[in-house]
Coordinates of C-alpha atoms in Angstrom, one line a residue:
X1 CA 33.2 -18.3 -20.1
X2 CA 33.9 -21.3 -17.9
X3 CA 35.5 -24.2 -19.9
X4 CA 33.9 -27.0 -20.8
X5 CA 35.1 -30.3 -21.0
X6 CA 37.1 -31.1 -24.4
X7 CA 34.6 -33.2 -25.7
X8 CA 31.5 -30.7 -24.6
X9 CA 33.5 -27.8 -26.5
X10 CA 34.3 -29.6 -29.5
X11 CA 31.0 -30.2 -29.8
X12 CA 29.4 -27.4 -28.7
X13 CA 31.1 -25.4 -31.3
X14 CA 29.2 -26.7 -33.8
X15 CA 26.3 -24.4 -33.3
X16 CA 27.2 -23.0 -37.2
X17 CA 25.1 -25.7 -38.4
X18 CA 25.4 -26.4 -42.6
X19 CA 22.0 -25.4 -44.1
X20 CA 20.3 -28.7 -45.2
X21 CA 17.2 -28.2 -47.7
X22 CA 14.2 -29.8 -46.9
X23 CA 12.2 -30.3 -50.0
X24 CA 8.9 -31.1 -50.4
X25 CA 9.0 -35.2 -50.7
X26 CA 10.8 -34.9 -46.7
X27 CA 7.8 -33.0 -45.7
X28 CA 4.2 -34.0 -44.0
X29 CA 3.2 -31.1 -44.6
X30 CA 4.7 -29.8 -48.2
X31 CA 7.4 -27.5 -46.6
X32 CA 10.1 -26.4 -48.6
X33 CA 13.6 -24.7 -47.6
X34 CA 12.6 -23.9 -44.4
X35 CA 16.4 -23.7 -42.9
X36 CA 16.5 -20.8 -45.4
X37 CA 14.0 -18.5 -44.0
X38 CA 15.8 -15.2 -43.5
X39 CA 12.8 -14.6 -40.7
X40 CA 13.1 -17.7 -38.6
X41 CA 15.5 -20.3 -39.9
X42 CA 13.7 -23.8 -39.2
X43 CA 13.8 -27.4 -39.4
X44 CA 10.5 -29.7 -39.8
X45 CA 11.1 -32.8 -36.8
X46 CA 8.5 -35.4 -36.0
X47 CA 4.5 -35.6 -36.2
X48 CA 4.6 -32.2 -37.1
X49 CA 6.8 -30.7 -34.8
X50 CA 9.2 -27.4 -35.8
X51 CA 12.2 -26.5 -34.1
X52 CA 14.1 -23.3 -34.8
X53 CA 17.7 -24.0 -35.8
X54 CA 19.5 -21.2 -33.7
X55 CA 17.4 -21.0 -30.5
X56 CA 16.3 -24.5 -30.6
X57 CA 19.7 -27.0 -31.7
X58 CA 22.1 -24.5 -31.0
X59 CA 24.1 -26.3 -28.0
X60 CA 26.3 -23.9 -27.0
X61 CA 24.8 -21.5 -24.4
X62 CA 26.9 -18.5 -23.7
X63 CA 26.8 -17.9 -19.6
X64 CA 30.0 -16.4 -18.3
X65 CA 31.7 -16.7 -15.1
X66 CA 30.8 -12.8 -14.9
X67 CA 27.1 -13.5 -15.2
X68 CA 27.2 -16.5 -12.5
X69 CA 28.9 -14.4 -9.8
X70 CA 26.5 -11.1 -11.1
X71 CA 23.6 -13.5 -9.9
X72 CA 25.0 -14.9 -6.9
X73 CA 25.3 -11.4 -5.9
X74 CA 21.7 -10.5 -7.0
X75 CA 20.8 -13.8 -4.6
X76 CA 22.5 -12.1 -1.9
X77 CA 20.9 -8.8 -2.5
X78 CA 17.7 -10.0 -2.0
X79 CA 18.2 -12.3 0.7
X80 CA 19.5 -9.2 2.5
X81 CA 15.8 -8.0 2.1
X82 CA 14.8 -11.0 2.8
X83 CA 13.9 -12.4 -0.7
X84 CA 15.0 -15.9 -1.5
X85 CA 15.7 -16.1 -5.3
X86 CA 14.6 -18.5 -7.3
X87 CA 16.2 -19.1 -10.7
X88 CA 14.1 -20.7 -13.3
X89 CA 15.8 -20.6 -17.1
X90 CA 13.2 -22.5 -19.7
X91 CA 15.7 -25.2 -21.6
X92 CA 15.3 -25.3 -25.5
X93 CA 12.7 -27.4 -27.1
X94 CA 15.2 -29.2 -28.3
X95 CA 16.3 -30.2 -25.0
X96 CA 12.4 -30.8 -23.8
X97 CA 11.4 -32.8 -26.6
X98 CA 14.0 -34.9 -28.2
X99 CA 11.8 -37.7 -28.9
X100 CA 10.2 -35.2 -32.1
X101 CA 13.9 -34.2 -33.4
X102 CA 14.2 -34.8 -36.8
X103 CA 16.8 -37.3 -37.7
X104 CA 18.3 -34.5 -40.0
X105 CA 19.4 -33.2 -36.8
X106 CA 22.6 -35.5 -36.4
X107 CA 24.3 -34.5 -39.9
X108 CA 23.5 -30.6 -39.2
X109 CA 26.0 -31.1 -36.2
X110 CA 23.3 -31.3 -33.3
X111 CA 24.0 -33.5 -30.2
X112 CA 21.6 -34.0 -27.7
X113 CA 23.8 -35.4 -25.0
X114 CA 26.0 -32.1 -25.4
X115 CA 23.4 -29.8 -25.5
X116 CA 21.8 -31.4 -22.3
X117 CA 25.0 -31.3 -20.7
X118 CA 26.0 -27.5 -21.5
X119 CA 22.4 -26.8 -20.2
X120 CA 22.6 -28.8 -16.6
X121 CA 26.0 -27.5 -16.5
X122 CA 24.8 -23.8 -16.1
X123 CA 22.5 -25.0 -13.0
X124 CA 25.3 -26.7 -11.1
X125 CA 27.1 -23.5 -11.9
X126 CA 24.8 -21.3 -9.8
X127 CA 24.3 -24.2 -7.5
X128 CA 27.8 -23.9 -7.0
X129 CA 27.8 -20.3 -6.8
X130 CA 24.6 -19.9 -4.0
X131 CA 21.9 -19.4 -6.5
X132 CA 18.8 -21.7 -6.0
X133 CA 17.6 -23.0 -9.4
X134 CA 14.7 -25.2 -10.8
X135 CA 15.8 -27.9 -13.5
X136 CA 13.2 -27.4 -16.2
X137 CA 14.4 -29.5 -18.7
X138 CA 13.8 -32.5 -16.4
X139 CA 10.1 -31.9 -15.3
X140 CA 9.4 -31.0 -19.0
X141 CA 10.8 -34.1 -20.5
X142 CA 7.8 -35.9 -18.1
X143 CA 5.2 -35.3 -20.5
X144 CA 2.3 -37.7 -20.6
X145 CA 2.2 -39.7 -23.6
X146 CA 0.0 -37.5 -26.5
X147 CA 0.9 -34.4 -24.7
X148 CA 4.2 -32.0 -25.9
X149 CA 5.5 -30.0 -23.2
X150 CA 5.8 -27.3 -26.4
X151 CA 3.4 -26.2 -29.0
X152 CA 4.3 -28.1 -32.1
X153 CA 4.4 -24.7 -34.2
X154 CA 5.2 -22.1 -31.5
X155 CA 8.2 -21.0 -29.3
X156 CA 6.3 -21.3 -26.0
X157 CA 5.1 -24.2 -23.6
X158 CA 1.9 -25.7 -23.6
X159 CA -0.6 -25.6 -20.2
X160 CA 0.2 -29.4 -20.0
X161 CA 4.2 -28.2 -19.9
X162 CA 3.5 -25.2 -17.6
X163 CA 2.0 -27.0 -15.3
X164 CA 5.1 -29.4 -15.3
X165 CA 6.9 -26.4 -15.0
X166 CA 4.6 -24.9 -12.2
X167 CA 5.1 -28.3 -10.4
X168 CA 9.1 -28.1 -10.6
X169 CA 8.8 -24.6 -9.2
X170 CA 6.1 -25.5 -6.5
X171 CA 8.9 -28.4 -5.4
X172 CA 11.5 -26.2 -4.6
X173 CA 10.0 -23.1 -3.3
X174 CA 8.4 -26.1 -0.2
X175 CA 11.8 -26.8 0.1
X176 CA 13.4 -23.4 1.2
X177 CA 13.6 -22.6 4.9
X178 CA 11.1 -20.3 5.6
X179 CA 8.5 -21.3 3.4
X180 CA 6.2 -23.0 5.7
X181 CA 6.0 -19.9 7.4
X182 CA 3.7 -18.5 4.1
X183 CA 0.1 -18.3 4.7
X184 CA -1.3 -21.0 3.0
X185 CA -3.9 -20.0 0.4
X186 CA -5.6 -23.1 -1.6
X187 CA -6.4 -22.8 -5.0
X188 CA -8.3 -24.7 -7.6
X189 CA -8.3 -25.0 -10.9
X190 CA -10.6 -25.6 -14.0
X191 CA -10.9 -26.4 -17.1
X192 CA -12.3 -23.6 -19.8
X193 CA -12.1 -24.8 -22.8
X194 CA -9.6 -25.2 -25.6
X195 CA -8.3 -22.3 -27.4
X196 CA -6.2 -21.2 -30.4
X197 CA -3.6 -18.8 -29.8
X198 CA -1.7 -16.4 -32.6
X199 CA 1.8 -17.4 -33.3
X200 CA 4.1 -15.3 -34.9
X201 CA 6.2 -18.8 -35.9
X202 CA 3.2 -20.7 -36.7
X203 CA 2.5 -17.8 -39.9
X204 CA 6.8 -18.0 -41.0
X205 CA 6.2 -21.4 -41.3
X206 CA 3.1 -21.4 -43.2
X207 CA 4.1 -19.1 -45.8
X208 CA 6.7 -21.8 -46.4
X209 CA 4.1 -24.8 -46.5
X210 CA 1.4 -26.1 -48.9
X211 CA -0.4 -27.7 -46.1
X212 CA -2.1 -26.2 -43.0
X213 CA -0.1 -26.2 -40.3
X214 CA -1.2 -28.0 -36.9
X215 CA -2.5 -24.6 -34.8
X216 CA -1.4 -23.5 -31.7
X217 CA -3.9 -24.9 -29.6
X218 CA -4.4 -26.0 -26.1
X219 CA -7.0 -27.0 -23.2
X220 CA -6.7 -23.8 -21.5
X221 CA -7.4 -23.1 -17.5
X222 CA -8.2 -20.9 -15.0
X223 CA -7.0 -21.1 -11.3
X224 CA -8.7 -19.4 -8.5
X225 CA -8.4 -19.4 -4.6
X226 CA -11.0 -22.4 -2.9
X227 CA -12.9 -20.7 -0.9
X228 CA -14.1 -23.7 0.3
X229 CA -17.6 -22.9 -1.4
X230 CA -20.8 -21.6 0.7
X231 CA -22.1 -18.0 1.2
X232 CA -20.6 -14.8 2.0
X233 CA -22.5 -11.8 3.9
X234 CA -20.9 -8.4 2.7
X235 CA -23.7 -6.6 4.0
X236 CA -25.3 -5.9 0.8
X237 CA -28.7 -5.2 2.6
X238 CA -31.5 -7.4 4.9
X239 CA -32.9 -8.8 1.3
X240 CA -29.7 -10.4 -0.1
X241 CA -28.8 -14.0 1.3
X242 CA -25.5 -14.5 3.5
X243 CA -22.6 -15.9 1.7
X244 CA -21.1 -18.5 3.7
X245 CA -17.3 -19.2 3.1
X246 CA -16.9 -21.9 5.6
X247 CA -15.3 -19.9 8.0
X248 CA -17.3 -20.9 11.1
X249 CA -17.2 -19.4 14.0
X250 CA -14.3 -16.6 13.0
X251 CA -14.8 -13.2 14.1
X252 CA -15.8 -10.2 12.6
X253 CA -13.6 -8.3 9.8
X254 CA -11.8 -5.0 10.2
X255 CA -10.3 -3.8 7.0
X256 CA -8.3 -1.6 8.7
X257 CA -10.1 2.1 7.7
X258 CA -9.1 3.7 11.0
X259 CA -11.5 4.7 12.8
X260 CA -13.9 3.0 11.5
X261 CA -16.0 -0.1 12.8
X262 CA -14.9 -3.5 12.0
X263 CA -17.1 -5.1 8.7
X264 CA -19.1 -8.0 10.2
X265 CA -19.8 -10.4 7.7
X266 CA -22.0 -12.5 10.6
X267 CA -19.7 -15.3 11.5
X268 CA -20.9 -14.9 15.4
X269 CA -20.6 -12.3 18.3
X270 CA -17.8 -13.9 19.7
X271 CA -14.1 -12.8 19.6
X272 CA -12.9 -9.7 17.8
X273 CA -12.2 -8.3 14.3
X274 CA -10.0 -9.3 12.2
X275 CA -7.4 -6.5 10.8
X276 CA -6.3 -7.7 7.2
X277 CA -3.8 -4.5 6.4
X278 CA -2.1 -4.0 9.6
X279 CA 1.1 -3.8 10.1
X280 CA 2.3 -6.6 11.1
X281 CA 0.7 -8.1 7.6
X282 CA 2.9 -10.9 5.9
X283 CA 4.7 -10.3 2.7
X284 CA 3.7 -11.1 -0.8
X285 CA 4.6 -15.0 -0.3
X286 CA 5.6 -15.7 -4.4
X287 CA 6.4 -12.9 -7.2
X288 CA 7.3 -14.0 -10.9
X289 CA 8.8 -12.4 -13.1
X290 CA 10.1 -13.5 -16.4
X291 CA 9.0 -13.2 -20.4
X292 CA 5.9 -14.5 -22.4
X293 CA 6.2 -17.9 -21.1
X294 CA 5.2 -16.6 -17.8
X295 CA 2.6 -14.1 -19.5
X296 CA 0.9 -16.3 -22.0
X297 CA -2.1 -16.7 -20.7
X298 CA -3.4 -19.8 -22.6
X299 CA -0.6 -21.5 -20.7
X300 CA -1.6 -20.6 -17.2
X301 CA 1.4 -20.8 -15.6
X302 CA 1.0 -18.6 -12.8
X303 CA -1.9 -20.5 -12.0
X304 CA -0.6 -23.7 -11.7
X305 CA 2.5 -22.1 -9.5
X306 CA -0.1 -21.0 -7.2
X307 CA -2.1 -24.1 -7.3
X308 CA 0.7 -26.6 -6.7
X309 CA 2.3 -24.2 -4.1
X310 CA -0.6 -23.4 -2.3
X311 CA 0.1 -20.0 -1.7
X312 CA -0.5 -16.6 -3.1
X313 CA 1.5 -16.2 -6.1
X314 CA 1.6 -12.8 -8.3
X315 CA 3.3 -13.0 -12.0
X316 CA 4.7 -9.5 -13.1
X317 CA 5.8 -11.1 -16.4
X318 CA 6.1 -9.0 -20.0
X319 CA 6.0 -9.9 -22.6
X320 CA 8.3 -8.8 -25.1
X321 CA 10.7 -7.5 -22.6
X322 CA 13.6 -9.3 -23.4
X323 CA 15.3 -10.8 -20.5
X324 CA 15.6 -8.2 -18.4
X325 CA 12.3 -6.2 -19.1
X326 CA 10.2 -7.7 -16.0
X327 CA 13.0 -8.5 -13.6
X328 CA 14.1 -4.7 -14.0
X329 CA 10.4 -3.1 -14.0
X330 CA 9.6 -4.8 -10.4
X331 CA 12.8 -4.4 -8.4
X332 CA 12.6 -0.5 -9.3
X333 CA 9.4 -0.1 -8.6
X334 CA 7.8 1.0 -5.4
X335 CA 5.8 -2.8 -5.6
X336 CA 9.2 -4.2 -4.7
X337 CA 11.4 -1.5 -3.0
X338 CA 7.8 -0.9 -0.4
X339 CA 7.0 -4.5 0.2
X340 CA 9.7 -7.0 -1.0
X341 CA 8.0 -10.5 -1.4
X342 CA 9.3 -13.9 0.3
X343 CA 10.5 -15.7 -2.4
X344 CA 11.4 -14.1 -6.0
X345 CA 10.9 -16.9 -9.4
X346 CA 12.9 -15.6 -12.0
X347 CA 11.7 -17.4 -15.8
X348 CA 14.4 -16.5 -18.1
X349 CA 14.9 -19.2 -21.4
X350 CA 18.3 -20.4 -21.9
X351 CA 18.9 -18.9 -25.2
X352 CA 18.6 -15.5 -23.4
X353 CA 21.7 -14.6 -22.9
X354 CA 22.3 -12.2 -19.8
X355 CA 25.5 -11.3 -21.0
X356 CA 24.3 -9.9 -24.3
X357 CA 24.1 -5.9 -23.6
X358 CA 26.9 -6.2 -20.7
X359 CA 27.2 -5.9 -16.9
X360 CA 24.6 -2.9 -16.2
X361 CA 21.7 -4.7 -16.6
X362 CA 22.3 -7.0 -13.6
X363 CA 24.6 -4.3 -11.9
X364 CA 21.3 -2.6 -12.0
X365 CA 19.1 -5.4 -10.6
X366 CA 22.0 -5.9 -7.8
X367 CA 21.9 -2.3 -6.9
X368 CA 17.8 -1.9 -6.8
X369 CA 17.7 -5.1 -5.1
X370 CA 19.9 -4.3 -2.4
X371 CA 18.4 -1.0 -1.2
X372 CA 21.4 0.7 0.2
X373 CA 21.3 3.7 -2.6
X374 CA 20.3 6.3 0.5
X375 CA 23.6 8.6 0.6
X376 CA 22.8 11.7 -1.4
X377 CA 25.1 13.7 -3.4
X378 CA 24.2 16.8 -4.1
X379 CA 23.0 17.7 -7.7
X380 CA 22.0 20.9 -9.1
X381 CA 19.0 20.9 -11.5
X382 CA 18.1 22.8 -15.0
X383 CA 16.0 25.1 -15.2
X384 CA 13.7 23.4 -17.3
X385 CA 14.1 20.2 -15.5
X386 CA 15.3 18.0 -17.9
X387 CA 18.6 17.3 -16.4
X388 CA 21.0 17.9 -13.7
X389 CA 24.8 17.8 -13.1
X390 CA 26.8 17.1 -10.1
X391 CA 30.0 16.9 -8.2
X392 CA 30.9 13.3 -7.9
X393 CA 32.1 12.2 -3.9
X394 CA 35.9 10.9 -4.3
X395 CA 36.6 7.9 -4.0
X396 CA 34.2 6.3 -6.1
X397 CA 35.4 3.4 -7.8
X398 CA 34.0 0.1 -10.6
X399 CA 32.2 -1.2 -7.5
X400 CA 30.3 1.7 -7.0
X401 CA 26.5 2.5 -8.6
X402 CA 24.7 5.7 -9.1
X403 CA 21.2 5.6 -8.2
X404 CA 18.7 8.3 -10.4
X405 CA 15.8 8.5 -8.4
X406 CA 13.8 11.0 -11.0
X407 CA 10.4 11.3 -8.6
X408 CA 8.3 11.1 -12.0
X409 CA 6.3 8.0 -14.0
X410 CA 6.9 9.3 -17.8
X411 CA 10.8 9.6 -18.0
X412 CA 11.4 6.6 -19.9
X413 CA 15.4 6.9 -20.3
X414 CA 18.4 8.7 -19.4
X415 CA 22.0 9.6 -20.3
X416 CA 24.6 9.8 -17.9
X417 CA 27.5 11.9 -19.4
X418 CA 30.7 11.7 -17.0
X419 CA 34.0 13.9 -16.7
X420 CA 36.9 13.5 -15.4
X421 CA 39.4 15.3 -14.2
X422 CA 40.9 16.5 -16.9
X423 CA 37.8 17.3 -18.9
X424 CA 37.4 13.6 -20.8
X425 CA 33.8 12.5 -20.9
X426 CA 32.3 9.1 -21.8
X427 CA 28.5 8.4 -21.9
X428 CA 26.0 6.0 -20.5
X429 CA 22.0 5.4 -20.9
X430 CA 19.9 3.5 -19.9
X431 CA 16.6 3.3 -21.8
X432 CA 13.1 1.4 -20.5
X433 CA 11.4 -0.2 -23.8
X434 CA 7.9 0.8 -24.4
X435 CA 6.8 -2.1 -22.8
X436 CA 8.5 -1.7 -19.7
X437 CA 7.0 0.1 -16.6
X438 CA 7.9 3.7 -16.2
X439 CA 9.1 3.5 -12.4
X440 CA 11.3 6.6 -12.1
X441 CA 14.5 4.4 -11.3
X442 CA 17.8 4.3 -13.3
X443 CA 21.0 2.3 -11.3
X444 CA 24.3 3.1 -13.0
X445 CA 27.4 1.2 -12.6
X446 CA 30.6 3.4 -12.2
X447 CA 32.4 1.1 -15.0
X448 CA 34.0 1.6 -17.8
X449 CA 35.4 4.6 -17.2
X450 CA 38.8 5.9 -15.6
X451 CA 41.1 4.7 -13.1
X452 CA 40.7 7.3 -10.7
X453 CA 37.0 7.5 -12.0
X454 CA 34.8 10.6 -12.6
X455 CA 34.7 13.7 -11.0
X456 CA 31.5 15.0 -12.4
X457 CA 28.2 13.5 -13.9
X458 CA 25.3 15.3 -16.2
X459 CA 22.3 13.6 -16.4
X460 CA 20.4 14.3 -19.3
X461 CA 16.2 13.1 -18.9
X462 CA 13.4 12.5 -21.7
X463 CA 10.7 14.6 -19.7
X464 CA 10.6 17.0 -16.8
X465 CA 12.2 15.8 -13.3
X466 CA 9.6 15.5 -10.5
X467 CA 10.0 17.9 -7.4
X468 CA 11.8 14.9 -5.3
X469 CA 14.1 14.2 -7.8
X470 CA 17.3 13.2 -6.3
X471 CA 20.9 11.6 -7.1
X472 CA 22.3 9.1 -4.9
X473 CA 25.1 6.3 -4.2
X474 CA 24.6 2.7 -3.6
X475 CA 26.8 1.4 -1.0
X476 CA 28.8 -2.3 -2.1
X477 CA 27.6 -5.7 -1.1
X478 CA 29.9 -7.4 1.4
X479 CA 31.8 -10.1 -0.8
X480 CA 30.5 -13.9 -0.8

C-alpha cells in the first residue's frame, strides 16, 4: 500500500477502536451497548443519527498501489473501446456527515481530518494514475440544512444525497471530451410521495433500543424523459386522437423492420423517415454500474444522473453483489461486449475494498473490457460436456488471461485446474453469486502459478457446455 504521511499513519492505525459502552442515560433513544453488537457493531451520534464503528470511523482504507495501476489499466481498456471510465467510490458516513458524529468519537480513536485525508488521497491517486473520478464526499457534505445526505438508521444515501451525488457525477461526465457529442435526451422529474424503506440496520439497532427508532424514510422520485408534453399518433385507429410530442414538422418514423414501410405518426408529408436502429445508431451515452446505492430505488439515483446530465442513462446496479458483482455481470455480457456505452460510472463505497479476494477480479474486468480474447486454443470437450482440457500455447506468462467463453446462460462457475510440466497442478475458480447474471464468460489470469507457467488446463463446469463453447487467450494491454 502507498505510504502515508507519518502523521496520516499513525493515526490511521487506529481503526482498532476500544469498545466504549453506551448506556442508557447517553441515549435519546434508550440504546444500550450498542458497540457490542456481534451483528453490526454501532455507535449512537447526534439527533438520532447511527454510524457503524468499522465501516463508518474506521479511517484507514486499504487501496494498494496494485489496485490503482489494476484500474488505470481497466481505464485504458475501455477507452480502447471507446469507453471513458468514470470512478465514483461513496465516502463513509462518517466522512459525509461529521456535523452528527458523536463526541464519543474522539476518545474511540476517530479523526476526521485523517479519515478525510486517507479518503481524498485515494482520488488524487487515480488522478494521478489516468483514472477519472468524482469526489463524493464533497458534494455530499453540501446538504441543505434539515436534510442528511444519509439515512439516520441505514447504510445508504438518501434521494436528497443522491441527487447531490447524481449532480457530482452529471459535472464531470459534461466535462469529458466527447460528451457533447451524446444525444441530448431531457428528463424531468417528480415528486411521488414519501416512503419507508426496510433496513436491515435500522432492526440491529432496535433490538438494542427501548425507543422507536427514527424509520428510514424519504421523499421519493421518479424521473422520466420530457417529451415536451402534447399528443402522439401511433396509429391506433381513425377513432383515437393524435398524440402530439412537439416535434413539428419532422418526418415520418422508420423503425427499421426491413422491408417494411416507414410508421408515420402524421408530423407532415414532407421529408423522409426516420431510421431509429440503423447502423450508424449512437452508443448507449451513460451505463452504471455499482451496489445498492445505485439500485435502491427510494433514492433514485439513476434518475437524477440522467436528469442533471441530460442524456440517456441506464443503471445495471445489484444489489448485494459485492463490489464486483455489477461491474463483472456487464462487461461479460453481450450488453457490453455488442454495444460498449460512451462513458462507464463505476459506484463502489470506500469501505469496499478491491483488493479483498485478490488480483482476478479486476484482471478479469481488464481482460473483458479490453476485447482482444479472439486467439483460440484448441480444447477437447467431455463427453458429457461438463468440461474440457487443453494444450496450453508456450509462452504464456503472469500477463497473460484465459478467456472461457462457455456459449450457455446457466453455468454459474468454473474451475480451472492447471499442470505443468512436470505433472504439478494448482486450481483456480471463479464462481458468479446467485445474484449475479449468468453471461457464459469466465477471464482467468495466468498467475500464481509457475515460472515457466502451465502446459495444460482442465476446466471443470457446473452444467452442460453450449455447442459454441470455446477456449481462448487475451492478448496484453500495451503499458501506460
Amino acid at each position: 500500500m502507498r505510504a502515508l504521511s507519518p502523521m496520516i499513519a499513525a493515526l490511521a492505525l487506529a481503526c482498532a477502536l476500544p469498545a466504549l459502552a453506551q448506556t442508557e442515560g447517553e441515549s435519546g433513544y434508550g440504546c444500550r451497548a450498542l458497540d457490542s453488537d456481534p451483528d453490526l457493531a454501532t455507535i449512537e451520534g447526534k439527533d438520532g443519527v447511527f454510524f457503524r464503528l468499522v465501516s463508518d470511523l474506521r479511517m484507514d482504507r486499504p487501496f494498494s498501489d496494485q489496485t490503482v495501476a489494476n484500474l488505470a489499466a481497466l481505464s485504458r481498456a475501455l477507452q480502447a473501446r471507446g469507453t471513458k471510465l468514470i470512478y465514483a467510490p461513496i465516502p463513509t458516513k462518517s466522512v459525509a456527515m461529521p456535523d452528527w458524529l458523536p463526541d464519543a468519537a474522539g476518545p474511540m480513536g476517530f479523526d476526521l481530518a485523517v479519515a478525510t485525508e486517507v479518503q481524498a488521497d485515494i482520488l488524487r491517486r487515480l488522478e494521478l494514475a489516468g483514472v477519472t473520478t468524482v469526489d463524493l464526499a464533497a458534494a455530499l457534505r453540501q446538504a441543505e440544512p434539515g436534510e442528511l445526505a444519509f439515512f439516520a438508521t441505514d447504510t445508504h444515501w438518501t434521494a436528497h444525497g443522491a441527487d447531490l451525488a447524481a449532480r457530482a457525477v452529471a459535472d464531470v461526465l459534461r466535462a469529458q471530451p466527447g460528451f457533447d457529442a451524446q444525444e441530448p435526451t431531457p428528463h424531468v422529474t417528480e415528486e411521488t410521495g414519501v416512503q419507508t424503506a426496510f433496513s436491515g440496520m435500522r432492526r440491529i439497532l432496535q433490538r438494542n433500543c427501548r425507543d422507536t427508532l427514527p424509520p428510514v424514510e424519504t421523499m421519493t422520485y421518479r424521473t422520466t424523459i420530457d417529451t415536451g408534453g402534447g399528443l402522439l399518433d401511433i396509429g391506433l385507429g381513425d377513432g383515437a386522437p393524435a398524440v402530439d410530442i412537439g416535434l413539428g414538422d419532422a418526418p415520418a418514423l422508420d423503425i427499421g423492420l426491413d422491408d417494411a414501410p416507414a410508421l408515420d405518426i402524421g408530423l407532415g408529408d414532407e421529408s423522409g423517415a426516420i431510421d431509429l436502429f440503423g447502423a450508424d445508431a449512437a452508443r448507449l451515452p451513460v451505463a452504471l454500474v455499482g451496489t445498492s446505492f445505485t439500485d435502491l430505488e427510494v433514492a433514485n439515483f439513476p434518475g437524477f444522473v440522467a436528469q442533471h446530465a441530460g442524456v440517456e442513462v441506464i443503471s445495471f446496479a445489484i444489489t448485494g453483489g459485492g463490489q464486483y458483482g455489477s461491474i463483472t455481470s456487464y462487461l461479460t455480457s453481450d450488453d457490453f461486449q455488442q454495444a460498449p456505452p460512451a462513458f462507464l460510472v463505476w459506484e463502489n463505497p470506500i469501505y469496499a475494498n478491491l483488493a479483498q479476494t485478490g488480483d482476478q477480479p479486476l484482471r478479469e474486468l481488464i481482460a473483458a473490457a479490453g476485447g482482444t480474447c479472439t486467439t483460440p486454443v484448441p480444447v477437447s470437450v467431455s463427453a458429457d460436456r461438463m468440461g474440457m482440457t487443453a494444450v496450453l500455447p508456450a509462452g504464456l506468462g503472469p500477463d497473460d488471461t484465459l478467456h472461457l467463453a462457455t456459449d450457455s446462460g446457466v453455468i454459474d462457475a468454473a474451475a480451472f485446474h492447471f499442470w505443468s510440466a512436470d505433472a504439478r497442478v494448482r486450481s483456480r475458480s471463479i464462481t458468479r453469486g446467485a445474484r449475479l447474471r449468468r453471461t457464459g464468460h469466465f477471464y482467468m489470469p495466468l498467475t500464481g502459478l509457475w515460472p515457466e507457467g502451465a502446459a495444460e488446463v482442465e476446466i471443470d463446469v457446473t452444467a452442460a457446455l453450449g455447442p459454441a463453447a470455446g477456449l481462448f487467450t487475451c492478448s496484453p494491454l500495451p503499458p501506460a
